Coordinates of C-alpha atoms and ligand atoms in Angstrom, one line a residue:
Chain A
M1 CA -24.7 -8.7 -8.0
E2 CA -22.2 -8.7 -10.8
T3 CA -18.5 -8.9 -9.8
V4 CA -15.5 -8.2 -11.9
L5 CA -12.7 -9.4 -9.6
T6 CA -13.8 -11.5 -6.9
T7 CA -16.0 -13.9 -8.6
H8 CA -13.7 -17.1 -8.2
F9 CA -11.7 -15.7 -5.0
A10 CA -13.3 -18.3 -2.8
D11 CA -11.5 -21.0 -4.9
D12 CA -8.1 -21.6 -3.6
G13 CA -6.9 -23.1 -6.9
Y14 CA -7.8 -20.0 -8.8
R15 CA -4.3 -18.6 -8.2
R16 CA -2.9 -21.2 -10.5
I17 CA -3.1 -20.8 -14.2
D18 CA -5.0 -24.0 -15.0
A19 CA -7.9 -23.0 -12.9
Y20 CA -7.7 -19.4 -14.1
R21 CA -7.8 -20.4 -17.7
G22 CA -10.7 -23.0 -16.9
F23 CA -12.8 -19.9 -16.1
G24 CA -11.9 -18.1 -19.5
G25 CA -8.7 -16.6 -18.2
Y26 CA -6.3 -15.1 -20.8
D27 CA -9.1 -15.2 -23.4
A28 CA -9.3 -11.3 -22.9
L29 CA -5.7 -11.1 -23.7
R30 CA -6.1 -13.1 -26.9
K31 CA -9.2 -10.7 -27.8
A32 CA -6.9 -7.7 -27.1
L33 CA -4.2 -8.8 -29.2
S34 CA -6.7 -8.8 -32.2
M35 CA -7.6 -5.3 -31.3
T36 CA -5.7 -2.1 -32.1
P37 CA -3.9 -0.4 -29.2
E38 CA -6.2 2.6 -29.7
G39 CA -9.2 0.5 -29.6
I40 CA -8.3 -1.0 -26.2
I41 CA -7.6 2.4 -24.9
D42 CA -11.1 3.6 -26.1
E43 CA -12.8 0.6 -24.3
V44 CA -11.0 1.7 -21.1
K45 CA -12.1 5.2 -21.6
K46 CA -15.7 4.1 -22.3
A47 CA -15.5 2.0 -19.0
N48 CA -14.9 5.2 -16.8
L49 CA -12.3 3.2 -15.1
R50 CA -10.9 5.5 -12.4
G51 CA -7.6 4.8 -10.8
R52 CA -8.1 2.7 -7.6
G53 CA -4.7 3.8 -5.9
G54 CA -6.3 6.8 -4.2
A55 CA -6.5 9.8 -6.6
G56 CA -9.1 8.3 -8.9
F57 CA -7.6 9.7 -12.1
P58 CA -9.3 8.2 -15.2
A59 CA -7.1 5.4 -16.5
G60 CA -7.8 5.8 -20.1
V61 CA -6.9 9.6 -19.9
K62 CA -3.6 8.8 -18.2
W63 CA -2.7 6.2 -20.8
G64 CA -3.2 8.9 -23.4
F65 CA -0.4 11.0 -21.8
L66 CA 2.3 8.7 -23.1
P67 CA 4.3 10.6 -26.0
K68 CA 3.1 9.6 -29.5
D69 CA 6.9 9.1 -30.5
L70 CA 7.8 5.5 -30.2
S71 CA 11.5 5.8 -30.5
R72 CA 12.1 5.4 -26.7
P73 CA 11.0 2.4 -25.0
R74 CA 8.2 2.7 -22.3
V75 CA 7.5 1.3 -18.9
L76 CA 4.5 0.1 -17.1
V77 CA 4.9 0.1 -13.3
V78 CA 2.2 -1.5 -11.1
N79 CA 1.7 0.1 -7.8
A80 CA 1.3 -2.8 -5.3
D81 CA 2.8 -0.8 -2.4
E82 CA -0.5 -0.9 -0.5
G83 CA 0.7 1.3 2.4
E84 CA -2.3 3.7 3.1
P85 CA -3.5 2.5 6.6
G86 CA -6.9 1.0 6.3
T87 CA -6.2 -0.4 2.8
F88 CA -5.9 -4.0 2.3
K89 CA -7.6 -5.0 -1.0
D90 CA -4.7 -5.3 -3.4
R91 CA -3.1 -7.9 -1.3
V92 CA -6.3 -10.1 -1.8
I93 CA -6.1 -9.6 -5.6
M94 CA -2.5 -10.7 -5.6
A95 CA -3.1 -13.5 -3.2
R96 CA -6.3 -15.0 -4.7
G97 CA -6.2 -13.9 -8.3
P98 CA -2.8 -13.0 -9.5
H99 CA -3.4 -13.9 -13.0
L100 CA -6.1 -11.3 -13.2
L101 CA -3.6 -8.8 -12.5
I102 CA -1.0 -10.3 -14.9
E103 CA -3.6 -10.6 -17.7
G104 CA -4.4 -6.8 -17.1
I105 CA -0.8 -5.8 -17.3
A106 CA -0.3 -7.8 -20.5
I107 CA -3.4 -6.1 -22.1
A108 CA -2.3 -2.6 -20.9
A109 CA 1.2 -3.1 -22.1
F110 CA 0.0 -4.0 -25.5
A111 CA -2.3 -1.1 -25.6
L112 CA 0.6 1.2 -24.4
R113 CA 3.2 -0.4 -26.6
V114 CA 5.2 -1.2 -23.6
H115 CA 7.7 -4.2 -23.4
L116 CA 9.1 -3.7 -20.0
S117 CA 6.8 -3.9 -16.8
Y118 CA 7.4 -4.1 -13.1
I119 CA 5.2 -4.9 -10.1
Y120 CA 6.4 -2.9 -7.2
I121 CA 5.1 -4.7 -4.1
R122 CA 5.6 -3.5 -0.6
G123 CA 8.4 -5.6 1.0
E124 CA 6.3 -7.0 3.8
F125 CA 4.1 -9.0 1.5
V126 CA 6.6 -11.8 1.2
R127 CA 3.9 -14.4 0.6
E128 CA 2.1 -12.4 -2.0
A129 CA 5.4 -11.5 -3.7
R130 CA 5.9 -15.3 -4.0
I131 CA 2.5 -16.1 -5.2
L132 CA 3.0 -13.4 -7.9
A133 CA 6.4 -14.6 -9.0
E134 CA 5.0 -18.1 -9.4
A135 CA 2.2 -16.9 -11.3
V136 CA 4.4 -14.9 -13.5
A137 CA 6.5 -17.8 -14.2
E138 CA 3.4 -19.8 -15.1
A139 CA 2.5 -17.0 -17.6
Y140 CA 5.8 -17.1 -19.2
E141 CA 5.6 -20.9 -19.7
A142 CA 2.2 -20.6 -21.1
G143 CA 3.2 -17.9 -23.6
F144 CA 1.3 -15.2 -22.2
L145 CA 4.4 -13.2 -21.2
G146 CA 7.9 -13.1 -22.8
K147 CA 8.7 -13.2 -26.6
N148 CA 6.0 -13.3 -29.3
I149 CA 3.0 -13.6 -27.0
L150 CA 0.4 -15.9 -28.7
G151 CA 2.1 -15.7 -32.0
S152 CA 1.2 -11.8 -32.1
G153 CA 4.8 -10.5 -32.3
F154 CA 4.3 -8.7 -29.1
D155 CA 6.8 -9.0 -26.4
L156 CA 6.6 -8.2 -22.8
D157 CA 8.9 -8.8 -19.9
L158 CA 7.4 -8.7 -16.3
T159 CA 9.3 -8.7 -12.9
V160 CA 8.2 -8.6 -9.4
H161 CA 10.1 -6.0 -7.5
R162 CA 9.9 -5.9 -3.7
G163 CA 10.0 -2.6 -1.8
A164 CA 11.6 -2.5 1.7
G165 CA 9.3 -0.7 4.1
A166 CA 8.5 2.9 3.3
Y167 CA 4.9 4.3 3.1
I168 CA 6.1 7.1 0.8
C169 CA 7.2 4.5 -1.9
G170 CA 3.5 4.3 -2.8
E171 CA 3.7 7.7 -4.2
E172 CA 4.3 7.2 -7.9
T173 CA 7.5 9.3 -8.3
S174 CA 9.0 7.8 -5.1
L175 CA 8.2 4.4 -6.2
I176 CA 10.0 5.1 -9.5
N177 CA 13.1 6.3 -7.6
S178 CA 12.7 3.2 -5.3
L179 CA 12.5 0.9 -8.3
E180 CA 15.8 2.5 -9.7
G181 CA 17.5 1.4 -6.5
K182 CA 17.6 4.9 -4.8
R183 CA 16.1 6.2 -1.7
G184 CA 12.2 6.7 -2.2
W185 CA 12.3 10.5 -2.5
P186 CA 9.4 11.8 -4.6
R187 CA 10.4 13.9 -7.5
L188 CA 9.3 17.2 -8.5
K189 CA 6.6 17.2 -11.2
P190 CA 6.8 18.1 -14.2
P191 CA 8.2 16.2 -15.8
F192 CA 5.5 13.8 -15.1
P193 CA 6.3 10.1 -15.3
A194 CA 4.6 9.7 -18.7
A195 CA 7.3 11.9 -20.1
V196 CA 10.2 11.0 -17.9
G197 CA 9.6 8.1 -15.5
A198 CA 11.5 5.0 -14.6
F199 CA 15.1 4.6 -16.0
G200 CA 14.4 8.1 -17.7
L201 CA 11.7 6.5 -20.0
P202 CA 8.1 7.4 -20.4
T203 CA 6.3 5.4 -17.6
I204 CA 2.6 4.8 -16.6
V205 CA 2.0 3.9 -13.0
N206 CA -1.4 2.1 -12.1
N207 CA -2.6 0.6 -9.1
V208 CA -3.2 -3.3 -8.9
E209 CA -7.0 -3.1 -8.8
T210 CA -7.0 -0.6 -11.7
L211 CA -5.2 -3.1 -14.0
A212 CA -7.0 -6.1 -12.7
D213 CA -10.3 -4.7 -13.9
V214 CA -8.9 -4.5 -17.5
P215 CA -9.4 -8.1 -18.5
W216 CA -13.3 -7.9 -17.8
I217 CA -13.6 -4.5 -19.6
I218 CA -12.1 -6.2 -22.7
T219 CA -14.3 -9.3 -22.5
H220 CA -17.5 -7.5 -21.7
G221 CA -16.9 -4.1 -23.2
G222 CA -16.4 -0.7 -21.5
E223 CA -19.9 0.3 -21.6
K224 CA -21.0 -2.8 -19.7
F225 CA -18.2 -2.0 -17.1
A226 CA -19.4 1.7 -16.8
S227 CA -22.9 0.7 -16.2
L228 CA -22.0 -1.3 -13.1
G229 CA -21.0 1.9 -11.4
V230 CA -22.2 5.4 -11.4
E231 CA -21.9 8.2 -14.1
K232 CA -18.3 9.1 -13.9
N233 CA -16.9 6.1 -11.8
G234 CA -17.4 3.0 -13.6
G235 CA -17.4 -0.7 -12.4
T236 CA -17.2 -2.1 -8.9
R237 CA -14.8 -1.3 -6.1
L238 CA -12.8 -3.4 -3.7
I239 CA -13.8 -1.9 -0.4
G240 CA -12.0 -2.9 2.7
V241 CA -13.9 -2.4 5.8
S242 CA -11.8 -2.4 9.2
G243 CA -11.9 -1.3 12.7
A244 CA -14.8 -1.9 14.9
V245 CA -17.2 -3.9 12.6
N246 CA -18.8 -7.4 13.0
R247 CA -17.6 -8.7 9.6
P248 CA -14.5 -6.8 8.7
G249 CA -13.1 -7.7 5.2
V250 CA -12.9 -6.8 1.6
Y251 CA -16.3 -6.4 -0.2
E252 CA -16.6 -6.0 -4.0
L253 CA -19.5 -3.7 -4.6
P254 CA -20.7 -1.3 -7.5
A255 CA -19.2 2.1 -7.2
G256 CA -21.9 4.3 -5.6
T257 CA -23.1 1.8 -3.1
N258 CA -24.3 3.7 -0.1
L259 CA -21.7 3.9 2.6
K260 CA -24.0 3.2 5.4
E261 CA -25.1 0.2 3.7
I262 CA -21.5 -0.9 3.3
I263 CA -21.0 -0.6 7.1
Y264 CA -24.2 -2.0 8.2
T265 CA -25.4 -4.5 5.7
H266 CA -22.2 -5.7 4.3
A267 CA -19.8 -5.5 7.2
G268 CA -22.4 -6.3 9.8
G269 CA -22.7 -3.2 11.6
V270 CA -20.6 -1.9 14.6
K271 CA -19.0 -4.4 16.9
D272 CA -20.5 -5.3 20.2
G273 CA -23.7 -3.5 19.5
K274 CA -22.0 -0.1 20.0
A275 CA -23.1 3.1 18.4
L276 CA -21.0 4.7 15.5
K277 CA -18.7 7.5 16.3
A278 CA -16.8 8.3 13.2
V279 CA -15.8 6.8 9.8
I280 CA -12.6 7.4 8.0
P281 CA -13.9 6.6 4.5
G282 CA -11.1 6.1 2.0
G283 CA -7.7 5.3 4.0
S284 CA -6.2 7.2 6.8
S285 CA -5.5 10.4 4.7
T286 CA -9.2 11.1 3.9
P287 CA -11.2 13.5 6.0
V288 CA -13.2 11.8 8.7
L289 CA -17.1 11.7 8.7
R290 CA -19.6 11.9 11.5
P291 CA -22.4 9.3 11.8
D292 CA -25.0 11.9 10.4
E293 CA -22.8 12.1 7.2
I294 CA -22.6 8.5 6.0
D295 CA -25.7 8.3 4.1
V296 CA -23.8 8.9 1.0
A297 CA -23.0 7.1 -2.2
Y298 CA -19.6 5.6 -2.1
D299 CA -18.0 7.0 -5.4
I300 CA -15.4 9.7 -6.3
E301 CA -17.7 12.4 -7.1
S302 CA -20.4 11.9 -4.3
M303 CA -17.6 11.7 -1.6
A304 CA -15.8 14.8 -3.0
K305 CA -19.2 16.7 -2.6
I306 CA -19.3 16.1 1.1
G307 CA -15.6 17.1 1.5
T308 CA -13.9 13.9 1.7
M309 CA -12.7 11.0 -0.6
A310 CA -13.2 7.4 -1.3
G311 CA -9.5 7.3 -1.8
S312 CA -8.1 3.9 -1.7
G313 CA -11.2 2.2 -0.7
G314 CA -10.4 1.6 3.1
V315 CA -13.4 2.3 5.3
I316 CA -12.2 2.5 9.0
V317 CA -15.0 2.3 11.5
I318 CA -14.7 4.0 14.9
P319 CA -16.9 3.0 17.7
E320 CA -18.3 5.2 20.4
G321 CA -16.1 5.3 23.5
T322 CA -13.1 5.9 21.1
C323 CA -10.9 9.0 22.2
M324 CA -10.5 10.9 19.0
V325 CA -7.5 12.7 20.1
R326 CA -5.8 9.4 20.6
A327 CA -7.0 8.2 17.2
L328 CA -5.5 11.3 15.5
S329 CA -2.4 11.0 17.7
V330 CA -1.9 7.4 16.1
L331 CA -2.1 8.8 12.6
M332 CA 0.1 11.8 13.3
N333 CA 2.8 9.5 14.7
F334 CA 2.5 7.6 11.4
Y335 CA 2.9 10.6 9.1
A336 CA 5.7 12.1 11.0
H337 CA 7.5 8.8 10.7
E338 CA 6.9 8.4 7.1
S339 CA 7.7 12.0 5.8
C340 CA 10.6 11.7 3.7
G341 CA 12.0 14.9 4.9
Q342 CA 12.7 16.8 1.6
C343 CA 10.3 19.6 2.1
T344 CA 10.5 21.9 5.2
P345 CA 6.6 22.4 5.5
C346 CA 6.1 18.5 5.4
R347 CA 9.2 17.6 7.5
E348 CA 8.5 20.3 10.2
G349 CA 4.7 20.1 9.9
T350 CA 4.4 16.4 10.5
G351 CA 6.7 16.7 13.5
W352 CA 4.7 19.6 14.9
L353 CA 1.5 17.8 14.5
K354 CA 2.8 14.8 16.2
M355 CA 4.0 16.8 19.2
I356 CA 1.0 18.9 19.6
V357 CA -1.6 16.3 19.3
G358 CA 0.6 14.1 21.4
R359 CA 0.7 16.6 24.2
I360 CA -3.0 17.2 24.2
E361 CA -3.7 13.5 24.5
A362 CA -1.2 13.4 27.4
G363 CA -2.9 16.1 29.3
K364 CA -0.4 18.7 28.6
G365 CA -2.2 20.6 25.9
R366 CA -2.0 24.6 26.1
A367 CA -4.6 27.1 25.3
G368 CA -4.4 27.8 21.6
D369 CA -3.1 24.3 20.6
V370 CA -6.1 23.7 18.4
E371 CA -5.6 26.8 16.5
L372 CA -1.9 26.2 16.3
I373 CA -2.7 22.6 14.7
L374 CA -5.0 24.3 12.1
D375 CA -2.3 26.8 11.5
V376 CA 0.3 24.2 10.9
C377 CA -2.0 22.5 8.5
D378 CA -2.5 25.6 6.3
N379 CA 1.2 25.9 6.2
M380 CA 1.6 22.4 5.0
M381 CA -1.1 22.1 2.4
G382 CA -0.4 22.5 -1.3
R383 CA 3.2 23.6 -0.7
T384 CA 5.3 20.5 -1.1
I385 CA 6.7 18.2 -3.6
C386 CA 4.3 15.4 -3.1
P387 CA 0.8 15.1 -1.5
L388 CA 2.0 13.5 1.7
A389 CA 1.9 16.7 3.7
D390 CA -1.8 17.1 2.6
A391 CA -2.5 13.5 3.5
A392 CA -1.3 14.2 7.1
A393 CA -3.1 17.6 7.4
M394 CA -6.4 16.5 6.0
P395 CA -7.1 14.2 9.0
A396 CA -5.8 16.7 11.5
Q397 CA -8.1 19.3 10.1
S398 CA -11.2 17.2 9.9
F399 CA -10.8 15.6 13.2
I400 CA -10.8 19.2 14.7
W401 CA -13.6 20.5 12.7
K402 CA -15.8 17.6 13.6
F403 CA -14.7 16.5 17.1
R404 CA -13.4 19.8 18.4
E405 CA -15.1 19.4 21.8
E406 CA -12.9 16.4 22.5
F407 CA -9.7 18.5 22.0
D408 CA -11.0 21.3 24.0
R409 CA -12.0 18.9 26.7
H410 CA -8.6 17.3 26.9
I411 CA -6.9 20.7 27.2
G412 CA -9.5 22.1 29.7
E413 CA -9.2 19.1 32.0
Q414 CA -5.5 18.6 31.5
K415 CA -6.1 14.8 31.1
C416 CA -7.5 12.3 28.6
P417 CA -11.1 11.7 29.5
Y418 CA -10.8 8.2 28.1
G419 CA -7.8 7.3 30.4
N420 CA -5.2 7.4 27.6
R421 CA -6.3 4.1 26.0
F422 CA -8.5 2.7 23.2
Chain B
M1 CA 35.6 -9.6 8.6
S2 CA 34.6 -9.7 5.0
V3 CA 31.5 -11.6 3.8
A4 CA 30.5 -13.2 0.5
F5 CA 27.3 -14.6 -0.9
S6 CA 26.7 -18.3 -1.1
D7 CA 26.6 -19.9 -4.6
T8 CA 22.8 -19.8 -4.7
A9 CA 22.7 -16.1 -3.7
R10 CA 25.4 -15.2 -6.2
A11 CA 23.2 -17.1 -9.0
E12 CA 20.2 -15.1 -7.8
F13 CA 22.3 -11.9 -8.1
E14 CA 23.3 -12.7 -11.7
R15 CA 19.5 -13.5 -12.6
L16 CA 18.5 -10.2 -11.0
L17 CA 20.9 -8.2 -13.2
T18 CA 19.2 -9.6 -16.4
R19 CA 15.8 -8.1 -15.2
Y20 CA 16.5 -4.3 -15.3
P21 CA 17.9 -1.9 -17.9
D22 CA 20.2 -0.4 -15.2
R23 CA 22.5 -2.3 -12.9
E24 CA 21.7 -0.1 -9.9
A25 CA 18.1 -1.2 -9.9
V26 CA 19.0 -4.3 -8.3
I27 CA 20.2 -2.6 -5.1
L28 CA 16.9 -3.2 -3.3
P29 CA 16.7 -6.9 -4.2
V30 CA 20.3 -7.4 -3.5
L31 CA 19.9 -5.8 -0.1
H32 CA 17.2 -8.3 0.6
L33 CA 19.3 -11.1 -0.5
A34 CA 22.1 -9.7 1.8
Q35 CA 19.9 -9.5 4.8
R36 CA 18.8 -13.2 4.1
E37 CA 22.3 -14.4 3.7
F38 CA 24.0 -12.5 6.6
G39 CA 21.1 -12.1 9.0
F40 CA 21.2 -8.4 9.0
V41 CA 22.8 -5.7 6.8
S42 CA 26.1 -5.2 8.5
D43 CA 28.9 -2.8 7.6
E44 CA 30.6 -5.7 5.8
A45 CA 27.4 -6.5 3.9
I46 CA 27.3 -2.9 2.6
V47 CA 30.9 -2.9 1.5
Y48 CA 30.2 -6.3 -0.1
V49 CA 27.1 -5.3 -2.0
A50 CA 28.8 -2.0 -2.9
G51 CA 31.7 -4.1 -4.5
L52 CA 29.4 -6.3 -6.4
L53 CA 27.7 -3.3 -8.2
G54 CA 30.9 -1.2 -8.4
V55 CA 29.4 1.7 -6.3
S56 CA 30.4 3.4 -3.3
P57 CA 29.6 1.8 0.1
A58 CA 28.1 5.2 1.1
K59 CA 25.5 5.1 -1.6
I60 CA 24.6 1.6 -0.6
N61 CA 24.2 2.6 3.0
G62 CA 22.2 5.7 1.9
V63 CA 19.6 3.5 0.4
A64 CA 19.8 0.8 3.1
T65 CA 19.0 3.3 5.8
F66 CA 16.1 4.8 4.0
Y67 CA 14.1 1.7 4.3
T68 CA 12.8 0.3 7.6
M69 CA 13.1 -3.4 6.6
Y70 CA 16.8 -3.6 6.4
N71 CA 18.2 -4.2 9.8
R72 CA 21.6 -2.4 10.1
K73 CA 22.0 -3.9 13.5
P74 CA 21.4 -7.7 14.4
V75 CA 18.0 -8.6 15.4
G76 CA 16.6 -11.6 17.2
K77 CA 16.1 -15.0 15.4
Y78 CA 12.3 -14.0 15.4
H79 CA 11.6 -10.4 14.7
V80 CA 8.1 -9.9 16.2
Q81 CA 6.6 -6.6 14.4
I82 CA 3.3 -5.6 15.8
C83 CA 1.1 -3.3 13.9
R84 CA 0.4 0.0 15.8
N85 CA -1.7 1.8 13.2
I86 CA -5.3 2.7 13.4
S87 CA -7.3 -0.3 12.5
C88 CA -5.2 -2.5 14.7
S89 CA -5.1 0.1 17.5
L90 CA -9.0 0.3 17.5
L91 CA -9.0 -3.6 18.3
G92 CA -6.4 -3.6 20.9
A93 CA -3.0 -3.5 19.4
E94 CA -1.5 -1.2 22.1
H95 CA -2.7 -3.7 24.7
L96 CA -1.1 -6.5 22.8
I97 CA 2.1 -4.6 22.4
G98 CA 2.2 -4.3 26.2
H99 CA 1.4 -7.9 26.7
V100 CA 4.2 -9.1 24.5
A101 CA 6.6 -6.8 26.0
G102 CA 5.7 -8.2 29.3
K103 CA 5.9 -11.7 28.1
L104 CA 9.4 -11.3 26.5
G105 CA 10.6 -8.8 29.1
V106 CA 11.9 -6.4 26.5
K107 CA 10.7 -3.0 25.4
P108 CA 9.7 -2.3 21.8
G109 CA 13.0 -2.2 20.0
G110 CA 14.7 -4.5 22.3
T111 CA 15.9 -8.2 21.9
T112 CA 15.7 -10.9 24.5
P113 CA 19.1 -11.8 26.1
D114 CA 19.0 -15.1 24.4
G115 CA 18.9 -13.4 21.1
K116 CA 15.6 -15.3 20.2
F117 CA 13.2 -12.5 19.9
T118 CA 13.2 -8.8 18.9
L119 CA 10.0 -6.8 19.5
S120 CA 9.2 -4.0 17.3
Q121 CA 6.1 -1.8 16.5
V122 CA 5.5 -1.1 13.0
E123 CA 3.1 0.8 10.7
C124 CA 0.1 -0.6 8.7
L125 CA 0.8 -4.0 7.4
G126 CA -1.9 -3.8 4.7
S127 CA -3.9 -6.5 6.5
C128 CA -6.5 -4.3 8.5
G129 CA -9.3 -6.5 7.9
T130 CA -7.9 -9.1 10.0
A131 CA -6.6 -6.7 12.8
P132 CA -4.8 -7.0 15.1
V133 CA -1.9 -8.2 13.0
M134 CA 1.9 -8.9 13.6
Q135 CA 4.7 -10.1 11.1
V136 CA 7.2 -12.6 12.4
N137 CA 10.0 -12.7 9.9
D138 CA 8.3 -13.4 6.5
D139 CA 4.9 -14.5 8.1
Y140 CA 1.7 -12.8 9.1
Y141 CA -0.4 -13.6 12.0
E142 CA -3.9 -12.1 12.0
N143 CA -6.8 -11.7 14.2
L144 CA -4.5 -11.7 17.1
T145 CA -5.6 -12.3 20.8
E146 CA -3.5 -12.5 23.9
A147 CA -3.9 -16.2 23.9
S148 CA -3.1 -16.6 20.1
I149 CA 0.0 -14.6 20.4
D150 CA 1.1 -16.8 23.4
A151 CA 0.7 -19.8 21.5
I152 CA 2.5 -18.5 18.6
L153 CA 5.5 -17.3 20.6
D154 CA 5.6 -20.4 22.9
K155 CA 5.8 -22.3 19.7
L156 CA 8.9 -20.6 18.5
A157 CA 10.6 -20.2 21.9
Ligands
LIG1 C1 1.8 9.3 0.1 C2 1.2 8.5 -1.0 C3 1.1 7.1 -1.0 C4 0.5 6.5 -1.9 N1 0.4 5.0 -1.7 C5 -0.2 4.4 -2.8 C6 -0.2 2.9 -2.7 O1 0.2 2.3 -1.7 N2 -0.8 2.3 -3.7 C7 -1.3 2.9 -4.8 O2 -1.8 2.2 -5.8 N3 -1.2 4.3 -5.0 C8 -0.7 5.0 -3.9 N4 -0.7 6.3 -4.1 C9 -1.1 6.9 -5.4 C10 0.1 6.8 -6.4 O3 0.9 8.1 -6.4 C11 -0.6 6.9 -7.8 O4 -1.5 7.9 -7.9 C12 -1.3 5.7 -8.2 O5 -0.5 4.5 -8.1 C13 -1.8 5.7 -9.6 O6 -2.6 4.5 -10.0 P1 -4.1 4.6 -10.4 O7 -4.2 5.8 -11.2 O8 -4.3 3.4 -11.0 O9 -4.8 4.8 -9.1 C14 0.0 7.2 -3.0 C15 0.1 8.5 -3.2 C16 0.7 9.2 -2.2 C17 0.8 10.8 -2.1
LIG2 S1 5.7 16.2 1.0 FE1 6.7 15.2 2.6 S2 6.9 13.1 1.9 FE2 6.5 14.4 0.0 S3 8.4 14.9 -0.8 FE3 7.8 16.6 0.6 S4 8.9 15.9 2.6 FE4 8.8 14.1 1.2
LIG3 S1 -3.8 -0.9 10.6 FE1 -2.8 -2.7 11.3 S2 -2.6 -3.8 9.4 FE2 -3.4 -1.9 8.8

């Protein structure tokens, strides 16, 4: 099977520039510098490269949103915040193939006429930030970053910037505020970052994996990349499978690989020979699936058709015997903790969800609590500055729609049938 | 008691200033530096960082308190942070947190009387494929079991 990113990840030395170049690394940058910026953007459009950060926006289209006027400098910000529970793929790229990312950044920057770029990496990833910083230093040394890159006249400065513990900073406008040294409060849109972003300058924010795909696209062509995936979702995806499976880990598979096959063939099936109870398919915010729903192609459109999302590629496998109320309670505690508090529906709503789900799990649920949860969700969705409120409401709704009997039983029996534990 | 950066931290601060078009963008990195230098982000550290950047201490405090990684209060020499989010929970994180709390004799949020360990529960560490996971200071420990946690903590004790 063709791989775009992980081909040499088993090789520990690949994180160093010499080994990376030994496998043809930075040849794509050389090639890109001989192309026109528009030509590069065209290839990325042809590749059907969809953003890997969660929303799946077409990268080439986003790149086209920068103003044509070049009088103001622009900024490329790399989203390495990786905070969505169940997601752990960008960490692998940064630890095992940091130069793939740096080369992708350099190519994108050239295409976008950007001379200033930052990798915003979550603060907890101390080791990965160090590996990246070393790789950035190597790339400067070798002339792939800095002034007059490879004699092309193109300049690019790249800096690794560490966050400090806040899920919300993965949201692009929050990330921009955080990069500017502020609290990570999301901004009201418009203006969109492409018009007014970091330091008041036009800004593109892309996920780590999105940019790491770019060198391969330049080397092999957009059409080849597109052909690896499905119609509107080109290439491969790094899919992180976690929870109760025999072989948890990150698997690079063509977009559109069957979800059941991902869980059973690649990740080795459910741990301890148990039956499957549920799957959260694309990070904690994405609507949960029942076992009878997982025979589906794992790509953006196919997942949307069944009412969920491939999101950030984090597949969370929940085995039989798990209390779904307790599982939801863990998620609701998380969102209540991470709401930045700017919008009333989100601040209050996440607090309510935490409280109501918590009391149901504690055996103190009241008649009408399930309807109350759904009501709170309705009042949260689509009414806030950023999508965190929706991200909290979607799991709550879907857990109830699909596992309603467990909630009713907790309330009816006034206790957790699973003994308040996982 | 006022505090000040060492020469190396001072040099790092000067280097940081060259990386951004705006001085205030260095607030997060400088708070990381301050925490490394002073052990935690004390009131004095806030005043010091504010002075370095020529902004009000209230502003620096407002930023510092937004982010969970800046400790505004002292923590133990080893900050044991166990992930309690979904993938880790499915593989026994709650149980491990209870185990460590029992072993150290502190509740989550607490510090051992000798100042060696602080125990915290944290949200997803972005390492769900090797759950359960904890972070102790800068380092991740993955695929945890009771026995492996015991070995790690005994080695640090
Ligand atoms: C609450 C929230 C958290 C997010 N966290 C991340 C994250 O950790 N990493 C990421 O790449 N995108 C995250 N996103 C999506 C970003 O806002 C943005 O869409 C993405 O970085 C764009 O890059 P892409 O188009 O390459 O996917 C998050 C969005 C929301 C609403
Ligand atoms: S939706 Fe929630 S997290 Fe997003 S800006 Fe509003 S309060 Fe903050
Ligand atoms: S859920 Fe524990 S590391 Fe992600």
